[in-house]
Short mmCIF file of C-alpha atoms and ligand atoms in Angstrom, two decimals:
data_model
loop_
_atom_site.label_atom_id
_atom_site.label_comp_id
_atom_site.label_asym_id
_atom_site.label_seq_id
_atom_site.Cartn_x
_atom_site.Cartn_y
_atom_site.Cartn_z
CA MET T 8 136.89 138.39 98.15
CA SER T 9 136.51 142.09 98.95
CA PHE T 10 137.94 145.17 97.28
CA LYS T 11 140.34 145.55 100.23
CA ASN T 12 142.13 142.35 99.12
CA LEU T 13 142.88 144.05 95.82
CA GLU T 14 145.03 146.62 97.58
CA LEU T 15 143.23 149.61 96.18
CA ALA T 16 143.87 153.03 97.71
CA PHE T 17 141.57 154.22 100.48
CA PRO T 18 139.89 157.05 98.47
CA ILE T 19 138.93 154.50 95.79
CA LEU T 20 137.59 152.06 98.38
CA LYS T 21 135.54 154.85 99.89
CA ALA T 22 134.02 155.73 96.51
CA LEU T 23 133.26 152.04 95.79
CA ASN T 24 131.60 151.74 99.15
CA GLU T 25 129.37 154.69 98.30
CA CYS T 26 128.45 152.98 95.02
CA GLY T 27 127.23 150.05 97.10
CA TYR T 28 129.72 147.59 95.62
CA THR T 29 130.49 144.95 98.20
CA ALA T 30 132.73 142.59 96.24
CA PRO T 31 134.60 142.71 92.94
CA THR T 32 133.01 140.98 89.96
CA PRO T 33 135.05 138.09 88.45
CA ILE T 34 136.57 140.29 85.74
CA GLN T 35 137.58 142.84 88.37
CA ALA T 36 138.97 140.19 90.74
CA GLN T 37 141.13 138.76 87.97
CA SER T 38 142.18 141.89 86.10
CA ILE T 39 142.82 144.46 88.82
CA PRO T 40 145.76 142.70 90.58
CA LYS T 41 147.47 142.04 87.22
CA ALA T 42 146.92 145.61 86.07
CA LEU T 43 148.15 147.00 89.39
CA ALA T 44 151.28 144.89 89.02
CA GLY T 45 151.96 146.76 85.77
CA ARG T 46 151.33 143.81 83.45
CA ASP T 47 149.82 144.14 79.98
CA LEU T 48 146.44 142.48 79.80
CA ILE T 49 144.17 140.97 77.19
CA ALA T 50 140.75 140.43 78.71
CA SER T 51 137.56 139.11 77.25
CA ALA T 52 134.37 140.02 79.03
CA GLN T 53 130.90 140.97 77.90
CA THR T 54 129.49 144.34 78.89
CA GLY T 55 127.54 144.21 82.12
CA THR T 56 130.27 142.21 83.85
CA GLY T 57 131.77 145.30 85.50
CA LYS T 58 134.67 145.56 83.05
CA THR T 59 134.74 149.38 83.11
CA ALA T 60 135.81 149.36 86.76
CA ALA T 61 138.30 146.59 85.91
CA PHE T 62 140.42 149.11 83.99
CA VAL T 63 139.29 152.41 85.53
CA LEU T 64 140.22 151.42 89.12
CA PRO T 65 143.85 150.39 88.45
CA GLY T 66 144.13 153.41 86.15
CA LEU T 67 142.98 155.76 88.91
CA GLN T 68 145.31 154.08 91.39
CA ARG T 69 148.26 154.74 89.07
CA LEU T 70 147.22 158.35 88.48
CA SER T 71 146.77 159.03 92.18
CA ALA T 72 150.55 158.71 92.59
CA PRO T 73 152.40 161.82 91.40
CA CYS T 74 154.66 161.63 88.36
CA PRO T 75 157.55 164.07 88.87
CA GLY T 76 159.18 163.65 85.45
CA ARG T 77 156.04 164.39 83.45
CA LYS T 78 156.37 167.26 81.02
CA ARG T 79 153.08 167.43 79.17
CA GLY T 80 150.26 165.34 77.81
CA PRO T 81 148.02 162.83 79.54
CA ARG T 82 149.37 159.90 81.59
CA ALA T 83 146.51 157.58 80.69
CA LEU T 84 144.32 157.16 77.62
CA VAL T 85 141.16 155.09 77.17
CA LEU T 86 140.07 154.47 73.58
CA THR T 87 136.52 153.29 73.05
CA PRO T 88 134.43 152.87 69.89
CA THR T 89 131.34 154.97 70.55
CA ARG T 90 130.70 158.40 71.95
CA GLU T 91 128.11 157.07 74.38
CA LEU T 92 130.61 154.59 75.81
CA ALA T 93 133.20 157.35 76.17
CA GLU T 94 130.72 159.52 78.08
CA GLN T 95 129.80 156.55 80.25
CA ILE T 96 133.43 155.76 81.10
CA THR T 97 134.01 159.45 81.90
CA GLU T 98 131.11 159.28 84.32
CA SER T 99 132.55 156.12 85.93
CA VAL T 100 135.91 157.89 86.32
CA ARG T 101 134.13 160.78 88.00
CA VAL T 102 132.29 158.43 90.39
CA TYR T 103 135.21 156.11 91.27
CA GLY T 104 137.71 158.97 91.40
CA LYS T 105 135.50 161.21 93.50
CA TYR T 106 138.05 161.40 96.35
CA LEU T 107 141.12 161.65 94.13
CA ARG T 108 142.62 164.65 92.42
CA VAL T 109 142.68 163.18 88.94
CA LYS T 110 141.80 165.45 86.02
CA SER T 111 140.02 163.68 83.18
CA THR T 112 138.41 164.76 79.96
CA CYS T 113 136.30 163.18 77.25
CA ILE T 114 137.25 163.76 73.60
CA VAL T 115 134.65 162.52 71.14
CA GLY T 116 133.50 163.40 67.63
CA GLY T 117 130.48 165.60 67.07
CA MET T 118 131.40 167.96 69.91
CA PRO T 119 132.69 171.53 69.42
CA TYR T 120 136.46 171.85 69.04
CA PRO T 121 137.00 175.00 71.18
CA GLU T 122 135.60 173.28 74.26
CA GLN T 123 137.89 170.26 73.71
CA LEU T 124 140.91 172.50 73.13
CA ARG T 125 140.24 174.30 76.39
CA ALA T 126 140.00 170.94 78.18
CA LEU T 127 143.24 169.68 76.60
CA ARG T 128 145.09 172.88 77.55
CA LYS T 129 144.31 172.12 81.20
CA SER T 130 146.67 169.07 81.00
CA PRO T 131 144.29 166.28 81.95
CA ASP T 132 145.83 163.19 83.55
CA LEU T 133 143.37 160.91 81.83
CA VAL T 134 141.75 161.22 78.41
CA ILE T 135 138.80 159.08 77.36
CA ALA T 136 138.33 159.28 73.61
CA THR T 137 136.94 157.85 70.42
CA PRO T 138 139.76 157.16 67.91
CA GLY T 139 138.70 159.51 65.07
CA ARG T 140 138.57 162.77 67.02
CA LEU T 141 141.63 161.94 69.08
CA LEU T 142 143.67 161.32 65.94
CA ASP T 143 142.45 164.63 64.59
CA HIS T 144 143.81 166.45 67.66
CA LEU T 145 146.99 164.38 67.55
CA GLU T 146 147.70 165.27 63.91
CA ARG T 147 147.12 168.97 64.60
CA GLY T 148 149.59 168.79 67.47
CA ARG T 149 147.00 169.58 70.10
CA ILE T 150 147.68 166.56 72.24
CA ASN T 151 151.00 164.94 73.08
CA LEU T 152 151.04 161.28 73.98
CA SER T 153 154.78 161.00 74.61
CA CYS T 154 154.31 160.80 78.40
CA LEU T 155 151.59 158.16 78.27
CA GLU T 156 151.94 155.47 80.93
CA LEU T 157 148.71 153.55 80.46
CA LEU T 158 146.73 152.80 77.32
CA VAL T 159 143.34 151.06 77.50
CA LEU T 160 141.59 149.73 74.41
CA ASP T 161 138.00 149.16 75.46
CA GLU T 162 135.66 147.13 73.22
CA ALA T 163 138.63 146.57 70.93
CA ASP T 164 136.70 144.10 68.76
CA ARG T 165 134.02 146.68 68.11
CA MET T 166 136.63 149.32 67.24
CA LEU T 167 138.05 146.97 64.65
CA ASP T 168 134.57 146.12 63.32
CA MET T 169 133.89 149.82 62.92
CA GLY T 170 137.03 150.20 60.82
CA PHE T 171 139.11 152.07 63.41
CA ILE T 172 142.11 149.72 63.13
CA GLU T 173 144.34 152.22 61.26
CA ASP T 174 143.41 155.08 63.57
CA VAL T 175 144.11 152.91 66.62
CA GLU T 176 147.48 151.84 65.24
CA ARG T 177 148.48 155.42 64.46
CA ILE T 178 147.53 156.49 67.97
CA VAL T 179 149.44 153.56 69.47
CA ASP T 180 152.50 154.50 67.36
CA SER T 181 152.62 157.94 68.94
CA THR T 182 152.76 156.54 72.50
CA PRO T 183 155.94 155.44 74.27
CA SER T 184 156.82 151.77 73.93
CA GLY T 185 157.31 151.45 77.70
CA ARG T 186 153.60 152.05 78.38
CA GLN T 187 151.27 149.53 79.99
CA THR T 188 148.45 148.38 77.69
CA LEU T 189 145.14 146.84 78.70
CA LEU T 190 142.97 145.44 75.91
CA PHE T 191 139.33 144.56 76.58
CA ALA T 192 137.10 142.87 74.02
CA ALA T 193 133.80 141.06 74.16
CA THR T 194 135.28 138.24 72.10
CA LEU T 195 138.87 137.37 71.40
CA ASN T 196 138.85 136.56 67.70
CA ASN T 197 141.88 136.15 65.44
CA THR T 198 142.07 139.82 64.44
CA ILE T 199 142.12 140.86 68.08
CA VAL T 200 144.80 138.34 68.93
CA LYS T 201 146.91 139.60 65.98
CA LEU T 202 146.48 143.20 67.13
CA ALA T 203 147.34 142.18 70.69
CA ARG T 204 150.54 140.51 69.47
CA ARG T 205 151.60 143.76 67.82
CA ILE T 206 150.89 146.15 70.67
CA LEU T 207 151.01 144.17 73.95
CA LYS T 208 154.09 142.85 75.71
CA HIS T 209 153.81 139.38 77.26
CA PRO T 210 150.19 139.98 78.16
CA GLU T 211 148.31 138.15 80.90
CA ARG T 212 145.09 136.68 79.62
CA VAL T 213 141.77 136.93 81.43
CA GLU T 214 138.71 135.27 79.94
CA ILE T 215 135.41 135.60 81.72
CA ALA T 216 132.47 135.09 79.44
CA ALA T 217 132.29 132.19 77.03
CA ARG T 218 131.44 133.16 73.47
CA GLN T 219 127.85 131.99 73.45
CA THR T 220 126.97 133.13 76.94
CA THR T 221 123.75 135.07 77.08
CA HIS T 222 122.43 136.60 80.22
CA GLU T 223 120.52 134.11 82.29
CA CYS T 224 118.20 136.63 83.88
CA ILE T 225 116.85 137.65 80.50
CA GLU T 226 113.75 135.92 79.18
CA GLN T 227 114.02 135.66 75.42
CA ARG T 228 110.97 135.50 73.17
CA LEU T 229 110.38 135.25 69.47
CA HIS T 230 107.39 136.66 67.60
CA VAL T 231 106.99 135.57 64.00
CA ALA T 232 105.85 138.48 61.83
CA ASP T 233 104.14 138.33 58.46
CA ASN T 234 105.30 141.77 57.37
CA LEU T 235 106.14 145.26 58.55
CA GLU T 236 102.53 146.12 59.30
CA HIS T 237 102.22 143.01 61.45
CA LYS T 238 105.36 144.03 63.35
CA ARG T 239 103.87 147.49 63.93
CA ARG T 240 100.63 146.05 65.28
CA MET T 241 102.47 143.64 67.60
CA LEU T 242 104.68 146.47 68.84
CA LYS T 243 101.63 148.65 69.52
CA HIS T 244 100.16 145.85 71.63
CA LEU T 245 103.37 145.07 73.52
CA ILE T 246 104.21 148.66 74.44
CA SER T 247 100.75 149.13 75.93
CA ASP T 248 101.85 146.75 78.72
CA PRO T 249 102.42 148.83 81.89
CA ALA T 250 105.11 146.32 82.95
CA MET T 251 107.27 147.79 80.19
CA THR T 252 108.81 150.56 82.22
CA ARG T 253 111.65 151.41 79.88
CA ALA T 254 112.51 149.75 76.58
CA ILE T 255 114.99 149.94 73.74
CA ILE T 256 113.56 149.09 70.35
CA PHE T 257 116.25 148.19 67.83
CA SER T 258 115.70 148.92 64.17
CA ALA T 259 117.90 148.07 61.21
CA THR T 260 118.47 151.55 59.79
CA LYS T 261 118.77 155.12 61.01
CA ARG T 262 115.83 156.15 58.85
CA ASP T 263 113.63 153.37 60.26
CA ALA T 264 114.61 154.41 63.80
CA ASP T 265 113.54 158.01 63.11
CA ARG T 266 110.31 156.93 61.46
CA LEU T 267 109.34 154.48 64.18
CA ALA T 268 110.17 156.94 66.97
CA ARG T 269 108.02 159.59 65.25
CA GLU T 270 105.13 157.12 64.94
CA LEU T 271 105.34 156.10 68.59
CA TYR T 272 105.58 159.72 69.69
CA ALA T 273 102.49 160.52 67.61
CA GLN T 274 100.69 157.66 69.38
CA GLY T 275 101.33 159.43 72.68
CA HIS T 276 104.38 157.51 73.93
CA ALA T 277 107.47 159.14 75.42
CA ALA T 278 109.64 157.92 72.54
CA SER T 279 112.81 159.17 70.93
CA ALA T 280 115.34 157.97 68.37
CA LEU T 281 119.07 157.40 68.81
CA HIS T 282 121.40 156.83 65.90
CA GLY T 283 124.73 157.83 64.43
CA ASP T 284 123.39 160.58 62.15
CA MET T 285 122.20 162.65 65.08
CA LYS T 286 124.33 165.49 66.44
CA GLN T 287 126.31 164.46 69.48
CA SER T 288 124.55 167.02 71.66
CA ALA T 289 121.19 165.50 70.65
CA ARG T 290 122.53 161.99 71.35
CA ASN T 291 123.72 163.07 74.80
CA ARG T 292 120.39 164.75 75.52
CA THR T 293 118.49 161.61 74.50
CA MET T 294 120.67 159.37 76.68
CA SER T 295 120.34 161.65 79.66
CA ASN T 296 116.54 161.81 79.20
CA MET T 297 116.49 158.02 79.01
CA ARG T 298 118.51 157.79 82.24
CA ARG T 299 116.23 160.25 83.98
CA GLY T 300 113.16 158.31 82.90
CA LYS T 301 111.82 161.04 80.61
CA ILE T 302 111.98 158.66 77.67
CA ARG T 303 110.21 155.33 77.95
CA LEU T 304 110.83 153.99 74.46
CA LEU T 305 114.20 154.51 72.82
CA VAL T 306 114.24 153.52 69.16
CA ALA T 307 117.85 152.91 68.29
CA THR T 308 120.22 151.44 65.76
CA ASP T 309 123.14 149.28 66.90
CA VAL T 310 124.90 152.42 68.16
CA ALA T 311 123.08 151.69 71.44
CA ALA T 312 123.77 147.95 71.36
CA ARG T 313 127.14 147.92 73.09
CA GLY T 314 128.08 148.94 76.54
CA ILE T 315 125.22 151.35 77.17
CA ASP T 316 124.37 151.02 80.81
CA VAL T 317 121.00 152.49 81.70
CA ALA T 318 119.43 151.14 84.84
CA GLY T 319 115.90 149.82 84.77
CA ILE T 320 115.52 148.81 81.12
CA SER T 321 112.78 146.23 81.41
CA HIS T 322 112.47 145.24 77.74
CA ILE T 323 114.52 145.00 74.59
CA ILE T 324 112.59 144.71 71.37
CA ASN T 325 114.36 143.69 68.20
CA PHE T 326 111.94 145.25 65.72
CA ASP T 327 114.44 144.10 63.09
CA LEU T 328 116.78 141.24 63.84
CA PRO T 329 120.50 142.04 63.98
CA LYS T 330 122.73 140.60 61.28
CA CYS T 331 124.70 138.33 63.59
CA GLY T 332 124.48 136.48 66.88
CA GLU T 333 127.10 138.60 68.59
CA ASP T 334 125.12 141.80 67.98
CA TYR T 335 122.02 140.02 69.30
CA VAL T 336 123.80 139.19 72.56
CA HIS T 337 124.96 142.78 72.90
CA ARG T 338 121.52 144.19 72.19
CA ILE T 339 119.70 142.02 74.73
CA GLY T 340 122.45 142.71 77.26
CA ARG T 341 121.02 146.23 77.71
CA THR T 342 118.37 144.67 79.95
CA GLY T 343 118.74 142.32 82.89
CA ARG T 344 121.70 144.31 84.20
CA ALA T 345 123.16 144.29 87.70
CA GLY T 346 121.09 141.29 88.82
CA ALA T 347 117.74 142.62 87.55
CA SER T 348 115.57 140.55 85.23
CA GLY T 349 114.58 141.59 81.75
CA ILE T 350 112.66 140.50 78.67
CA ALA T 351 114.09 140.43 75.16
CA ILE T 352 111.51 140.19 72.39
CA SER T 353 112.55 139.60 68.80
CA PHE T 354 110.35 140.04 65.76
CA ALA T 355 111.34 137.85 62.85
CA SER T 356 109.73 138.13 59.45
CA PHE T 357 110.18 135.56 56.75
CA LYS T 358 112.89 137.71 55.14
CA GLU T 359 114.91 137.44 58.36
CA THR T 360 115.10 133.65 58.39
CA ASN T 361 118.85 133.66 57.85
CA GLU T 362 119.44 136.12 60.67
CA LEU T 363 117.25 134.04 62.98
CA CYS T 364 119.15 130.86 62.15
CA ARG T 365 122.47 132.64 62.65
CA ILE T 366 121.40 133.98 66.06
CA GLU T 367 120.05 130.64 67.25
CA ARG T 368 123.21 128.90 66.13
CA TYR T 369 125.35 131.48 67.94
CA ILE T 370 123.51 131.38 71.24
CA GLY T 371 123.09 127.62 70.99
CA GLN T 372 119.39 127.63 71.73
CA THR T 373 116.06 127.97 69.95
CA LEU T 374 114.18 131.11 70.80
CA PRO T 375 110.80 130.15 72.24
CA GLU T 376 107.93 131.36 70.06
CA HIS T 377 105.24 133.57 71.53
CA VAL T 378 102.12 134.97 69.92
CA VAL T 379 100.04 138.02 70.68
CA PRO T 380 96.42 136.78 70.94
CA GLY T 381 94.51 138.06 67.93
CA LEU T 382 97.73 138.86 66.07
CA GLU T 383 98.87 135.33 65.22
CA PRO T 384 101.17 135.09 62.17
CA ARG T 385 99.80 133.56 59.00
CA ARG T 386 102.93 131.46 58.48
CA SER T 387 104.32 129.06 61.03
CA LEU T 388 107.78 129.02 62.51
CA GLN T 389 108.41 125.65 60.82
CA HIS T 390 108.09 127.39 57.47
CA MET T 391 110.61 129.98 58.56
CA THR T 392 113.28 127.62 59.73
CA ALA T 393 112.74 124.83 57.23
CA LYS T 394 115.71 126.13 55.24
CA LYS T 395 117.96 125.58 58.23
CA LYS T 396 116.95 121.94 58.21
CA GLY T 397 117.47 121.75 54.46
CA GLY T 398 113.77 121.70 53.67
CA TRP T 399 111.59 123.75 51.42
CA HIS T 400 110.37 127.21 52.13
CA PRO T 401 108.02 129.24 50.07
CA PRO T 402 109.46 131.89 47.82
CA VAL T 403 108.80 135.55 48.59
CA GLN T 404 107.60 138.15 46.13
CA GLY T 405 109.67 141.28 45.81
CA TYR T 406 111.34 143.60 43.34
CA GLY T 407 114.62 142.89 41.62
CA ARG T 408 117.36 145.42 40.82
CA ASN T 409 115.79 146.11 37.45
CA GLY T 410 112.63 147.25 39.24
CA LEU T 411 110.65 144.27 38.00
CA LYS T 412 108.74 141.92 40.22
CA ARG T 413 110.63 138.74 40.95
CA THR T 414 110.77 135.96 43.47
CA PHE T 415 113.43 135.55 46.14
CA GLY T 416 114.15 132.52 48.20
CA ASN T 417 114.98 128.92 47.54
CA ARG T 418 116.32 128.89 43.98
CA ARG T 419 115.18 125.36 43.34
CA ASN T 420 111.60 126.38 43.92
CA ALA T 421 111.75 129.97 42.80
CA VAL T 422 109.28 130.96 40.15
CA THR T 423 110.62 134.13 38.61
CA ALA T 424 107.77 136.55 38.61
CA GLY T 425 109.21 139.15 36.28
CA TYR T 426 110.88 136.79 33.84
CA PRO T 427 109.17 134.70 31.23
CA LYS T 428 108.31 131.28 32.66
CA ASP T 429 110.94 129.34 30.73
CA LYS T 430 113.71 131.77 31.69
CA LYS T 431 114.16 131.04 35.36
CA ARG T 432 116.98 132.70 37.26
CA GLY T 433 119.79 130.33 38.01
CA SER T 434 123.36 130.31 39.12
CA THR T 435 124.57 128.57 35.97
CA ARG T 436 126.26 130.44 33.17
CA LYS T 437 123.34 129.65 30.94
CA GLY T 438 120.97 131.09 33.52
CA LYS T 439 122.97 134.31 33.79
CA ARG T 440 123.12 134.63 30.01
CA LEU T 441 119.37 134.21 29.83
CA ILE T 442 118.90 136.98 32.36
CA ILE T 443 121.17 139.35 30.43
CA GLU T 444 119.36 138.43 27.23
CA TYR T 445 116.08 139.05 28.93
CA ARG T 446 117.16 142.42 30.42
CA ASN T 447 118.09 143.63 26.95
CA SER T 448 114.98 142.29 25.32
CA LYS T 449 112.21 144.45 23.96
CA GLU T 450 109.75 142.85 26.35
CA SER T 451 111.88 143.74 29.36
CA ARG T 452 112.33 147.36 28.23
CA ARG T 453 108.58 147.65 27.72
CA LEU T 454 107.88 146.31 31.21
CA ARG T 455 110.49 148.61 32.77
CA ARG T 456 108.93 151.64 31.06
CA ALA T 457 105.50 150.55 32.26
CA SER T 458 106.58 149.99 35.88
P1 LIG M 30 130.08 147.49 82.95
O1 LIG M 30 130.23 146.06 82.53
O2 LIG M 30 131.38 148.12 83.28
O3 LIG M 30 129.26 148.27 81.96
O4 LIG M 30 129.25 147.50 84.35
C1 LIG M 30 127.94 147.06 84.46
C2 LIG M 30 127.26 147.54 85.73
O5 LIG M 30 127.78 146.85 86.86
C3 LIG M 30 127.43 149.03 86.01
O6 LIG M 30 126.16 149.56 86.29
C4 LIG M 30 128.31 149.10 87.23
O7 LIG M 30 127.94 150.20 88.03
C5 LIG M 30 128.01 147.80 87.92
N1 LIG M 30 129.15 147.27 88.70
C6 LIG M 30 130.45 147.29 88.35
N2 LIG M 30 131.20 146.71 89.28
C7 LIG M 30 130.37 146.28 90.27
C8 LIG M 30 130.55 145.59 91.52
N3 LIG M 30 131.75 145.21 91.93
N4 LIG M 30 129.46 145.34 92.26
C9 LIG M 30 128.23 145.73 91.83
N5 LIG M 30 127.99 146.36 90.68
C10 LIG M 30 129.04 146.64 89.90
#
């Protein structure tokens, strides 16, 4: 099938030709005709499948036809969860709509208001926005959605995960009921289906990627780590590989991302952090430096896990494992894009056993273990995953909420380090009472003062 079969307008075909696209991807082939026919759509497709064009192209086609009755406000709105995704969609609109006279603007949080007000006053045909900032403008009467013809909810599942459901619903309520709505999500779970029932009208369903699909051109590896220091040493070794042309290193927290990026920069690497606490201008600068190849190592939180499309990312390193399998699939999907191959390396410490089991269960495969020669872990993988098989695993020393040393892990085998030997922590009422008794005891207070 070619794009011509999809009956797209000539200026769009010309722009696609310049992009080097020869044929529509499956999500485009299935969604575009339905969207052009004016149907509502609920589509499930992972990022990297070409889903942006699947809604941008029919949107542009609609906007290329004049709308005589339009009074004010945009004709099309794309809502997306993150600022980076919004910027990326805006760029796609610019590229695909190069030969059309369609005015578009991007409205995201973290950017100065005056600039956005100026852009809104110019009556854009298409607005690409994150829900929070758009709602802000809507409530202040700075944008009118009463003439909206097309609403796209991109990465709807992520928007719901991020707690945008109320904002999305309030935005939807201020649009005309006769609009066309296209909903795209990586996975169609129950919440999405419920939302779709409320806001879509007799939608067509398009399902491309199965839930557990991971990208076949990505080689996945697992490195067992003893502790944080071990992870650091392995990372130092891996990033010295010249084959690593561009990499995203995922960390669990914003603070860890900053710290790790600083360390790598101090070691002489072109490294930078990307996370939600950074100003939007700094986030945009970092992304553009990454795209231009000025940054080789991007240390990011999950803000970069979804949708970010930077060509030439050779490696993904999960310095900390994500909490669930779905996030893992999104993270590794930043490499191996557009037919290229990529390597996804995950570090898993003993504390991350649960996350590892969750990921392996989700993707339906065991991650093959690799070791860095000279940096072999002290504990074996069998120890790590024994819990999954119902076996024993050694308890880990740590600090409890009361600041005292205690042991985490398999309760049956746990030897409470901070508690007297006969007062083991347990889930029984008696166990809990013993803990309370112990916390209030003289001995406990003495230890707390000493620690
Ligand atoms: P997306 O899933 O929208 O993030 O797109 C992933 C990548 O696929 C982007 O780099 C697009 O430029 C590219 N792409 C989209 N559609 C096509 C197509 N029909 N042929 C080749 N590449 C495409």
